[in-house]
mmCIF file of C-alpha atoms in Angstrom:
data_model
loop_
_atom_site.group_PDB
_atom_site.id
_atom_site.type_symbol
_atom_site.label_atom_id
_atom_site.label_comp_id
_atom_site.label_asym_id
_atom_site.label_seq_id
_atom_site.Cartn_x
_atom_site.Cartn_y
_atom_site.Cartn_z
ATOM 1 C CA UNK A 1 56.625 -67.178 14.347
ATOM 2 C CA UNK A 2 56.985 -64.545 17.163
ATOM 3 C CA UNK A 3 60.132 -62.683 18.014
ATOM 4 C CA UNK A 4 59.297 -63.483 21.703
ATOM 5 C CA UNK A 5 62.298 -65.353 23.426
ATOM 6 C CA UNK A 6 61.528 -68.569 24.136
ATOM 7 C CA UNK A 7 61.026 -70.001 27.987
ATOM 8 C CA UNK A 8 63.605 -70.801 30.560
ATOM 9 C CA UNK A 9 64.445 -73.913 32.459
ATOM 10 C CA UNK A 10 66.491 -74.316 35.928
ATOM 11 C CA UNK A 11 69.608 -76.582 34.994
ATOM 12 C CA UNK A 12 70.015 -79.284 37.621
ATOM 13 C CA UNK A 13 69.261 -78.775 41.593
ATOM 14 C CA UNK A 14 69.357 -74.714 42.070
ATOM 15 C CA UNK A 15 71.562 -73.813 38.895
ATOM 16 C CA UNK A 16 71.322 -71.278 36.589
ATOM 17 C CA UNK A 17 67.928 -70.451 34.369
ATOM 18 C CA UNK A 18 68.978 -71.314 30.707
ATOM 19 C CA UNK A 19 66.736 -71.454 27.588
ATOM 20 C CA UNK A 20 64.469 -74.219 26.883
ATOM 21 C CA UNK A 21 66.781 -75.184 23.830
ATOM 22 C CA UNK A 22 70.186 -74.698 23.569
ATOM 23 C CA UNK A 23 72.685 -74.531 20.683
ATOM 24 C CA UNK A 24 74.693 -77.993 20.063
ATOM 25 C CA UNK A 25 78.557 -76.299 18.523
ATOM 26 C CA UNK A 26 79.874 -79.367 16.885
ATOM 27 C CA UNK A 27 79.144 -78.510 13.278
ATOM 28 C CA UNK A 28 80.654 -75.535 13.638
ATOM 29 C CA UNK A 29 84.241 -77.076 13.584
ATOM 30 C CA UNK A 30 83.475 -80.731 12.178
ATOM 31 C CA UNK A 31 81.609 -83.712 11.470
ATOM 32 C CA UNK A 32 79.102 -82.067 8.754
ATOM 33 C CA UNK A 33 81.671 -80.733 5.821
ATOM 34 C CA UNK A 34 82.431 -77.210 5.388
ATOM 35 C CA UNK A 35 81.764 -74.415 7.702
ATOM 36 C CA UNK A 36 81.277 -70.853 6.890
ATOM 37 C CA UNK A 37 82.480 -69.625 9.829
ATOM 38 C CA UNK A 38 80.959 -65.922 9.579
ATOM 39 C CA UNK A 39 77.610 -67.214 9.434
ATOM 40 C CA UNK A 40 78.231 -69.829 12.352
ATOM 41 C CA UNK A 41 79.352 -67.090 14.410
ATOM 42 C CA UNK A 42 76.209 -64.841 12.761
ATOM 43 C CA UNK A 43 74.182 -68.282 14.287
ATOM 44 C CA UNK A 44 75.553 -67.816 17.690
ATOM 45 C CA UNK A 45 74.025 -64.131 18.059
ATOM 46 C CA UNK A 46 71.314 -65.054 16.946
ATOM 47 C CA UNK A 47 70.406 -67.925 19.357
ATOM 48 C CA UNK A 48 71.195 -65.415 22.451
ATOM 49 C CA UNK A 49 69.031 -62.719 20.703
ATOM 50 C CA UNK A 50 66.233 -65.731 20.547
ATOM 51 C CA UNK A 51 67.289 -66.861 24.535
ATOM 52 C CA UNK A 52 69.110 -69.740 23.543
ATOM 53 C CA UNK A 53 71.316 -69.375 26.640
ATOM 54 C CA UNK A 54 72.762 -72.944 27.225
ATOM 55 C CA UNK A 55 76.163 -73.257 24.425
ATOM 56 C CA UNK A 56 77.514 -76.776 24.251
ATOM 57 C CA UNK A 57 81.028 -77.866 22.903
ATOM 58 C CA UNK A 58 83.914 -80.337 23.309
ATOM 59 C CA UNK A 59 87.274 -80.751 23.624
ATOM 60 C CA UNK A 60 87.524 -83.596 20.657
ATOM 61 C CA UNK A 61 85.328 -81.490 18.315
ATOM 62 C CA UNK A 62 87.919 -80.430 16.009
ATOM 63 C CA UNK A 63 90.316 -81.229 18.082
ATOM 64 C CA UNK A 64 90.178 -78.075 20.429
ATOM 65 C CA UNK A 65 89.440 -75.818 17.611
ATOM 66 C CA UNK A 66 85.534 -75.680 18.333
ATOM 67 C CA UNK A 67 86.294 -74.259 21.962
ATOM 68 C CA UNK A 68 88.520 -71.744 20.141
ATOM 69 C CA UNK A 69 86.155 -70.728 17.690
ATOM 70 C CA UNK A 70 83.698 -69.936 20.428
ATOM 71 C CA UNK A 71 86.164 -68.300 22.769
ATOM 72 C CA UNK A 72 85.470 -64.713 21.582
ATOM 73 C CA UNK A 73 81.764 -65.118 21.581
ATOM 74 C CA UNK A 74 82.465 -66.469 25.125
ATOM 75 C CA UNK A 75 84.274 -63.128 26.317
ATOM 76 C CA UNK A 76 81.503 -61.027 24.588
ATOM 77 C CA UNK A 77 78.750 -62.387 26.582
ATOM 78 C CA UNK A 78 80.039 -64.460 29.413
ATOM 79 C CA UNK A 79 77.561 -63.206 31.874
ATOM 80 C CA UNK A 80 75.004 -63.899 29.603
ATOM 81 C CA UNK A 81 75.274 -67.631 28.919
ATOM 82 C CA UNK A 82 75.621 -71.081 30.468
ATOM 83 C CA UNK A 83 78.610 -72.967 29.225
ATOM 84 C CA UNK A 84 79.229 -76.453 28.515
ATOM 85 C CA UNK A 85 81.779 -78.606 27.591
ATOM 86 C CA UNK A 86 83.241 -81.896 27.601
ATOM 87 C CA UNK A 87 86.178 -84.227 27.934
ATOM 88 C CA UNK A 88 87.277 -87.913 27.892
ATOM 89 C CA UNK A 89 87.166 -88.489 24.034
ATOM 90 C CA UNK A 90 90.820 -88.414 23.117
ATOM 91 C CA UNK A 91 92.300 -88.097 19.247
ATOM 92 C CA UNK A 92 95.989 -88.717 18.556
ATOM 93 C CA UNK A 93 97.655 -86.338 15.702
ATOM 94 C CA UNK A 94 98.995 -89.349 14.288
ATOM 95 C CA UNK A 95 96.129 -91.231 13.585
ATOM 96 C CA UNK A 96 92.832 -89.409 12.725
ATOM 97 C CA UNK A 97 90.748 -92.173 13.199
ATOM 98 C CA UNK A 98 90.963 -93.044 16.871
ATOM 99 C CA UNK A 99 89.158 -92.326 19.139
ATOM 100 C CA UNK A 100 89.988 -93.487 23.191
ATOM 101 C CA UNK A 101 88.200 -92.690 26.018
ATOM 102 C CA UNK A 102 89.667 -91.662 29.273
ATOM 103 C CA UNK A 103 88.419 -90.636 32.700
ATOM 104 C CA UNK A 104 91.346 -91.003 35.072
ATOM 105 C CA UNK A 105 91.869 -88.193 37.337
ATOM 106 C CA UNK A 106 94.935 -86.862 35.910
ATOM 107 C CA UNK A 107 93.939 -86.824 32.503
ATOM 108 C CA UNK A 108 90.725 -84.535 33.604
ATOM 109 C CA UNK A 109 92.749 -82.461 35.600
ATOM 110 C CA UNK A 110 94.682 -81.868 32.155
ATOM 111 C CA UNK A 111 92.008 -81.570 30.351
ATOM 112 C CA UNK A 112 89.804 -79.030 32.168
ATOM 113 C CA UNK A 113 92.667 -76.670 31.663
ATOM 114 C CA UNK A 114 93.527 -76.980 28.063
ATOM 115 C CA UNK A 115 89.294 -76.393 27.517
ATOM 116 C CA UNK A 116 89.752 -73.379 29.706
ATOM 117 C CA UNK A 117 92.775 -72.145 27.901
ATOM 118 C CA UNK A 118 91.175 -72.835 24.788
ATOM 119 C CA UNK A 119 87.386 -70.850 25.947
ATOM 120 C CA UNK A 120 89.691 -68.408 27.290
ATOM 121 C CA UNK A 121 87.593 -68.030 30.230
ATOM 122 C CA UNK A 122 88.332 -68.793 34.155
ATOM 123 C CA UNK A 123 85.421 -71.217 34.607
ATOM 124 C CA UNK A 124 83.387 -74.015 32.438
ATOM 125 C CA UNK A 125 78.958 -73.490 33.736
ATOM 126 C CA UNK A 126 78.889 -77.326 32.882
ATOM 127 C CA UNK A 127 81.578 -79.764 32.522
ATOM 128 C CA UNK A 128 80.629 -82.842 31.226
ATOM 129 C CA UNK A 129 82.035 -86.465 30.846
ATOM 130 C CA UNK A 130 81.845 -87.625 27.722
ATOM 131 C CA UNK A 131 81.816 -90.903 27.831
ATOM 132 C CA UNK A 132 82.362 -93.579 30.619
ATOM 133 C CA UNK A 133 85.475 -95.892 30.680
ATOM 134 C CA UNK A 134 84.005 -99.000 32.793
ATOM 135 C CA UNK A 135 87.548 -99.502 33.474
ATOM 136 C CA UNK A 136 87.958 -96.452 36.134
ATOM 137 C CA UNK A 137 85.452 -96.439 38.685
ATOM 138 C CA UNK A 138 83.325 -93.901 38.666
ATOM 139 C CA UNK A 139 84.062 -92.608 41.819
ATOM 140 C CA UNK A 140 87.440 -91.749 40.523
ATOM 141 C CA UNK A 141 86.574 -89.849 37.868
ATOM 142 C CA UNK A 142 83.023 -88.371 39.190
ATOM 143 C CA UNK A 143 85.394 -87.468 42.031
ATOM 144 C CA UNK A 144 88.513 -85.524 40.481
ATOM 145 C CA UNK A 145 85.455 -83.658 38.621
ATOM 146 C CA UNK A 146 84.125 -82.707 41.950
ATOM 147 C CA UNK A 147 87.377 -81.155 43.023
ATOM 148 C CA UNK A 148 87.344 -79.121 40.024
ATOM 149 C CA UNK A 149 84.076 -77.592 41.594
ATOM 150 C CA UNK A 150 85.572 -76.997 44.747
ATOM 151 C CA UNK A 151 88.481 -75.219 43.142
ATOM 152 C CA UNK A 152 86.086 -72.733 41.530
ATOM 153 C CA UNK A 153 86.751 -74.068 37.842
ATOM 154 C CA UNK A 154 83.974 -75.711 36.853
ATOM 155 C CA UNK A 155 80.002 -74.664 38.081
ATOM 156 C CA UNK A 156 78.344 -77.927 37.565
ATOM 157 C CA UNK A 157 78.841 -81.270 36.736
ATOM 158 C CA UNK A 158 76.966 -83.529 33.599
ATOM 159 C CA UNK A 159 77.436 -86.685 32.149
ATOM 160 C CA UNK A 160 76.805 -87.979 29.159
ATOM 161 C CA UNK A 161 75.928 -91.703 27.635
ATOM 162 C CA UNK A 162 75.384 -93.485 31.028
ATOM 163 C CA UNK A 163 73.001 -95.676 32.242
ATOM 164 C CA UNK A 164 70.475 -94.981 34.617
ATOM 165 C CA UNK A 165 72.713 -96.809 37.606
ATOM 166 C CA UNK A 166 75.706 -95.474 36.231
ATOM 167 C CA UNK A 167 74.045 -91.985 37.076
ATOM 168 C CA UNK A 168 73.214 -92.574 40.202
ATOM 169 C CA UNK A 169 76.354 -93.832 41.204
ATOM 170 C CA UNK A 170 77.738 -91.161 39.798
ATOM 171 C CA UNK A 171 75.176 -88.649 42.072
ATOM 172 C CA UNK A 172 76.261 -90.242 45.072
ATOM 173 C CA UNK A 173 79.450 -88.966 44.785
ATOM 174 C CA UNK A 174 78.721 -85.213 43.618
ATOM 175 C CA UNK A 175 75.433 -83.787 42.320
ATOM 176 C CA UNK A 176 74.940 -84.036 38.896
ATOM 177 C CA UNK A 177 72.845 -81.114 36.849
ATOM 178 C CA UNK A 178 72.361 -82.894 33.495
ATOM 179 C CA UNK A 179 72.535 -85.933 31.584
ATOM 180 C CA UNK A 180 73.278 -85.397 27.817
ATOM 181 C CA UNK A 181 72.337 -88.485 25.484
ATOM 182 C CA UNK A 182 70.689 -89.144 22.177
ATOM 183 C CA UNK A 183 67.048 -88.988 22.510
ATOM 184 C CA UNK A 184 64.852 -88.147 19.302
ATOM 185 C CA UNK A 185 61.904 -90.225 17.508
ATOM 186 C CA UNK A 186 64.944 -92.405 16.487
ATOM 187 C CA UNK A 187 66.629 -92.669 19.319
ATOM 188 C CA UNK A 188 64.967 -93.789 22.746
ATOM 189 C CA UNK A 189 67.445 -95.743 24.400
ATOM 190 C CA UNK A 190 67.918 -93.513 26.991
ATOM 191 C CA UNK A 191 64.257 -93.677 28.330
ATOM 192 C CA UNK A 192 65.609 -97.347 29.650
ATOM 193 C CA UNK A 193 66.974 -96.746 32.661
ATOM 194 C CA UNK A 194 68.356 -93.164 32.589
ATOM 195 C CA UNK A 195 65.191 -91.723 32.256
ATOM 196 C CA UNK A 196 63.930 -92.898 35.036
ATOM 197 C CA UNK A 197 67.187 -92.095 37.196
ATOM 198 C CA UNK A 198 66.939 -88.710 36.107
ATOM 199 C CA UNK A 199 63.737 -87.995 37.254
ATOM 200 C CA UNK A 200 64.225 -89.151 40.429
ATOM 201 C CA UNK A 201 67.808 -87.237 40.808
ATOM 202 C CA UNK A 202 66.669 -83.647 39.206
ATOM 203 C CA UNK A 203 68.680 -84.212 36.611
ATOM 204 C CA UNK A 204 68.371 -82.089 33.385
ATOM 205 C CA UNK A 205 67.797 -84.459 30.125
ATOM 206 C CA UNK A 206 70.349 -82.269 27.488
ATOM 207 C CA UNK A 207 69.390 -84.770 24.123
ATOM 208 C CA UNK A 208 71.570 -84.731 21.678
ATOM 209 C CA UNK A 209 70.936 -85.002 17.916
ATOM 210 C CA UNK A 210 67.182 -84.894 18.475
ATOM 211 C CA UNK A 211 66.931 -84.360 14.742
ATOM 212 C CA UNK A 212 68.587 -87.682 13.951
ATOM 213 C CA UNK A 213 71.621 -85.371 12.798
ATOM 214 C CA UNK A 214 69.391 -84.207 9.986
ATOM 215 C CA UNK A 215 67.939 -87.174 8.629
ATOM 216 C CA UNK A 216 64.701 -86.611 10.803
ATOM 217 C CA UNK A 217 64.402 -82.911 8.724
ATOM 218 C CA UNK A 218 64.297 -84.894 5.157
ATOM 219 C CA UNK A 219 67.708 -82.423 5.194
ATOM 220 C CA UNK A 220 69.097 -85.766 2.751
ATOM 221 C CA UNK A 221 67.639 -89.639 2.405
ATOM 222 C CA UNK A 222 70.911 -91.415 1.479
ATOM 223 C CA UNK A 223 74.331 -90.153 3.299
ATOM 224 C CA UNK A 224 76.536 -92.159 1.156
ATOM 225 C CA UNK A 225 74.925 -90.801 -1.925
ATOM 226 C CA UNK A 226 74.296 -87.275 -0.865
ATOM 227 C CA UNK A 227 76.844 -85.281 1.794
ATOM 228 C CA UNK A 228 80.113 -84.720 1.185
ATOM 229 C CA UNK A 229 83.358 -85.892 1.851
ATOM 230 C CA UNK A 230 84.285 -85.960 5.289
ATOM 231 C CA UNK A 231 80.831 -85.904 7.036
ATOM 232 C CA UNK A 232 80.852 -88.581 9.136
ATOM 233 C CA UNK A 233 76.824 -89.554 8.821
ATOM 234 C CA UNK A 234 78.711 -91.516 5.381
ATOM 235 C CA UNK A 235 79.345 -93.732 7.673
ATOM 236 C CA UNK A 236 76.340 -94.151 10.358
ATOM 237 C CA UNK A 237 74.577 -97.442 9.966
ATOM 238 C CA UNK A 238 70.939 -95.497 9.964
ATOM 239 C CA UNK A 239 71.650 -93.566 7.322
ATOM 240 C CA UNK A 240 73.085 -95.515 4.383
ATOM 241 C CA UNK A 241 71.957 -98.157 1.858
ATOM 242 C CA UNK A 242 68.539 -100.384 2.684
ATOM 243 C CA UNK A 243 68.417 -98.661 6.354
ATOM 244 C CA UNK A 244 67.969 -95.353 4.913
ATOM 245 C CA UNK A 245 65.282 -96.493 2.704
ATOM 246 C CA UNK A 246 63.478 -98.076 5.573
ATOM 247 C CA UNK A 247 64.314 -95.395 7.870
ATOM 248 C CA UNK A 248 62.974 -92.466 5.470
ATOM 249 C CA UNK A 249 59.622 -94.648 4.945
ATOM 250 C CA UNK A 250 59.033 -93.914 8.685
ATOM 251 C CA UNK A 251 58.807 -90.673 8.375
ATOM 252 C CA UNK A 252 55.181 -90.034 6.916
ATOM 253 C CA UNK A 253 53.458 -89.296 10.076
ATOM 254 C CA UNK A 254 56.336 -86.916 11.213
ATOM 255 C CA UNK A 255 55.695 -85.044 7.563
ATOM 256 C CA UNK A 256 51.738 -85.246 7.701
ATOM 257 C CA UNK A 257 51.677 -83.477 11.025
ATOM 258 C CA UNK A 258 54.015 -80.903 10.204
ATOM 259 C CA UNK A 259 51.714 -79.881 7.629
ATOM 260 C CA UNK A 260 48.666 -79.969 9.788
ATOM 261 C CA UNK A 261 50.331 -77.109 11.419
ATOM 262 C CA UNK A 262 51.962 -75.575 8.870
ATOM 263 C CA UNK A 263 55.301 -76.072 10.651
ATOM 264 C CA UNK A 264 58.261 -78.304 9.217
ATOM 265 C CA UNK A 265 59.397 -82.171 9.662
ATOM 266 C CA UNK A 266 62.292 -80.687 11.999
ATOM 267 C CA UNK A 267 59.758 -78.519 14.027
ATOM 268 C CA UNK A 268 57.618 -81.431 14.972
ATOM 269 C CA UNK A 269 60.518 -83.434 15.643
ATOM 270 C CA UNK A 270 61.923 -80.776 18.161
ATOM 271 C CA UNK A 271 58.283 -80.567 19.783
ATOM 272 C CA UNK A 272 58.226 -84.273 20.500
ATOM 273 C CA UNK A 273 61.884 -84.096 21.880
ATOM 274 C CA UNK A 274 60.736 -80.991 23.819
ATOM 275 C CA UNK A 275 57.412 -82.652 25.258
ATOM 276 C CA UNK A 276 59.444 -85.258 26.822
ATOM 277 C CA UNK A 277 59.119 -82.620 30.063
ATOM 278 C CA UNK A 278 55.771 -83.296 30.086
ATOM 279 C CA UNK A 279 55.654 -86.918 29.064
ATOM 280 C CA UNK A 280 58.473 -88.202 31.493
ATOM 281 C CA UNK A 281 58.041 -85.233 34.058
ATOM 282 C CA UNK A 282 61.623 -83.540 33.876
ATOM 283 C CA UNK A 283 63.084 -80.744 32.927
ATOM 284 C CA UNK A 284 64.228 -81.424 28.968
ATOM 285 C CA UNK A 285 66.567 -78.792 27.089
ATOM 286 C CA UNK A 286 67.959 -80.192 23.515
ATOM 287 C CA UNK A 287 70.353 -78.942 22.006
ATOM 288 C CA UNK A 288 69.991 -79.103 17.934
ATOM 289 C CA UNK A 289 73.067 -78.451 15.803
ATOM 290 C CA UNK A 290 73.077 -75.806 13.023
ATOM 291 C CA UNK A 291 75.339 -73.566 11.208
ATOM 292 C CA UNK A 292 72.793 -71.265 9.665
ATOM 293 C CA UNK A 293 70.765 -68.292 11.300
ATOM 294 C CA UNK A 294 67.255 -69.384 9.035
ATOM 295 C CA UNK A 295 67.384 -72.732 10.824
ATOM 296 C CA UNK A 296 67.847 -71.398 14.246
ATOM 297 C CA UNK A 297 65.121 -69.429 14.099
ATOM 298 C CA UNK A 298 63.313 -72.247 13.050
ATOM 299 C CA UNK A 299 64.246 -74.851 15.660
ATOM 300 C CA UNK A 300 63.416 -72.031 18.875
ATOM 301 C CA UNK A 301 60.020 -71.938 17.262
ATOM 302 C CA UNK A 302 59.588 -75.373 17.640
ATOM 303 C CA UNK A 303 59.456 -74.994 21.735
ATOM 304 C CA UNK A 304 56.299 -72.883 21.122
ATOM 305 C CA UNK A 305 54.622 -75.817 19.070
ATOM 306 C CA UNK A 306 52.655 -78.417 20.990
ATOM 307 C CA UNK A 307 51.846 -81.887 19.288
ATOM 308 C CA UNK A 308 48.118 -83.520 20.242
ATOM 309 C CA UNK A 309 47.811 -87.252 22.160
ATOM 310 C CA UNK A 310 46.585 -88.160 18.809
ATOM 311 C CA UNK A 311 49.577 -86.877 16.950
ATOM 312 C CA UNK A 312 52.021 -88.334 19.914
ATOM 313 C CA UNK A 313 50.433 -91.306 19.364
ATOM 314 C CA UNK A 314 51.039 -91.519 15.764
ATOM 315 C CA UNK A 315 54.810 -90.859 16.178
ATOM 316 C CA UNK A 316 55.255 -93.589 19.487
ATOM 317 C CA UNK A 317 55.832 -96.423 17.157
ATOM 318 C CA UNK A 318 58.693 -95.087 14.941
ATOM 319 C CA UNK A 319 62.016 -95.826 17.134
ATOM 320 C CA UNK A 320 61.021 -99.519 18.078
ATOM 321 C CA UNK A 321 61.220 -99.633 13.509
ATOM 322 C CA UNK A 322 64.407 -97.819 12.772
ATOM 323 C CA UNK A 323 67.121 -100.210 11.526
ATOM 324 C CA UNK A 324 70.595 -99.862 12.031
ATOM 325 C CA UNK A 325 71.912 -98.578 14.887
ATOM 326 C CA UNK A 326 73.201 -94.732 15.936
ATOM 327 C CA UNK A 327 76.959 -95.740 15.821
ATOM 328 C CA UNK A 328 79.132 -97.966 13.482
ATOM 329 C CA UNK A 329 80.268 -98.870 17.054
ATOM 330 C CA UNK A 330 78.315 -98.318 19.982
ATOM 331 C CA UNK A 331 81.089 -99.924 22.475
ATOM 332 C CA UNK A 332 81.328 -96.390 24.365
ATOM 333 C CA UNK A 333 77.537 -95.940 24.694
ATOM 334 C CA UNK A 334 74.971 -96.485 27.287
ATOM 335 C CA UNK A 335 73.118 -98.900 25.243
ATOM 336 C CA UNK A 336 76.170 -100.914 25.154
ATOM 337 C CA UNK A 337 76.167 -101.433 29.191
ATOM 338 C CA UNK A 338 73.055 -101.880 29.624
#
């Protein structure tokens, strides 16, 4: 591994050069057990000292506290990084297992400024919507976000977990820069119809998870047996019980090439995610989760590994063999609508 920086990308139609990878926040506040939060904020200078440039959060991760956890690496080196975050997920203090989705105008006009409050900053790089309620049209919601562009709050405008019609409705009403789904060997749903849309738009592919939230690393083979209280993989249908066993069986050709190159199961997984650019011709920029400075270092030197036709070809058949599915409820996902 070099201590070269790795490659830029333009984000969207004309917006800003960010890194070729960027730096999914989430973990850093929630979802994967305990945090230590000196070396998650030790992980965040890191990825800018590596050109990790693109930072993504959200208003539901930890309820708000994951945009204030980032806010003072924000102010250090605001000129210096593209941010992203996201709304429409709403929690309830009452009850710490729901989860609604909204995307009427008045609740995003609400909700852009409790994020900026929160990132202590005057403007979000790339506000995103979460996730789509078919019950507001989207030119509603696409176009209260647009407003927030005009007022000079928000840069540019994503979406997450549509479907390739949904985005281009969605473009017709205000340019979108990127679309941020799953997409990893486990995960291909999105290459249905959003793919496709994407390419034809200019729209940046942002996939998240594209290390099957760990499972793709051999980081554990059972959830339910293995992670801890409160990590919410427990209870993902992939990786529990018979589906893990099947799931982890897939994984031999992902393990054999990583040792043809001497690289890891996670590196080869990022360099399949990352020669999606290539594959699909757009521009791709995942954004892997981690806590830890070791395994950032090791996910940016995946962008500088390149996987053979033969070896793509031995890792095409895994997704259409995974069992279970990426959500104990995939309602509020593309896949759902399509």
């Amino acid at each position: 591994m070099t201590d070269e920086k790795i490659t830029t990308v333009e984000l969207g139609n004309g917006g800003p050069q960010v890194g070729v990878q960027g730096l999914g926040c989430m973990g850093m506040s929630e979802f994967y057990g305990d945090t230590d939060e000196a070396a998650a904020r030790e992980t965040l200078e890191t990825a800018l000292a590596a050109g990790v440039t693109l930072f993504d959060t959200a208003d539901i991760y930890g309820s708000g506290a994951n945009e204030t956890f980032l806010a003072p690496f924000v102010g250090a080196h605001r000129d210096e990084i593209t941010l992203a975050t996201k709304f429409a997920i709403e929690r309830r203090d009452d009850d710490p297992h729901y989860r609604g989705v909204r995307n009427d105008p008045a609740y995003i006009r609400k909700a852009v400024e409790d994020s900026l409050r929160r990132l202590d900053t005057d403007v979000i790089d790339l506000y995103y919507m979460h996730r789509r309620d078919p019950a507001v049209p989207l030119a509603e919601s696409v176009g209260a976000m647009a407003e927030l562009v005009r007022q000079g709050k928000v840069k540019q405008l994503g979406l997450s977990e549509v479907t390739g019609a949904e985005l281009r409705e969605a473009y017709a009403v205000h340019p979108i820069a990127a679309l941020q789904s799953e997409w990893s060997l486990f995960s291909r749903d999105v290459e249905r119809s959003a793919v496709p849309a994407a390419v034809e738009l200019g729209v940046t592919l942002v996939p998240y998870s594209p290390l099957g939230r760990g499972f793709l690393t051999g980081a554990f083979t059972d959830a339910s047996k293995e992670l801890s209280e409160g990590d919410f993989r427990k209870h993902q249908p992939r990786f529990t019980g018979d589906n893990a066993k099947k799931n982890a069986a897939l994984l031999e050709p992902v393990h054999k090439i990583a040792a043809a190159h001497g690289a890891s199961a996670a590196q080869v997984a990022l360099a399949w995610v990352q020669q999606r650019a290539q594959v699909h011709g757009l521009t791709v920029v995942p954004i892997p989760g981690t806590r830890k400075s070791s395994r950032l270092l090791e996910n940016v030197a995946a962008t500088r590994l390149v996987l053979t036709a033969e070896e793509l070809a031995q890792l095409e058949p895994i997704a259409g063999q995974v069992a279970g599915d990426r959500y104990p409820d995939m309602s509020s996902t593309a896949t759902a609508r399509e």
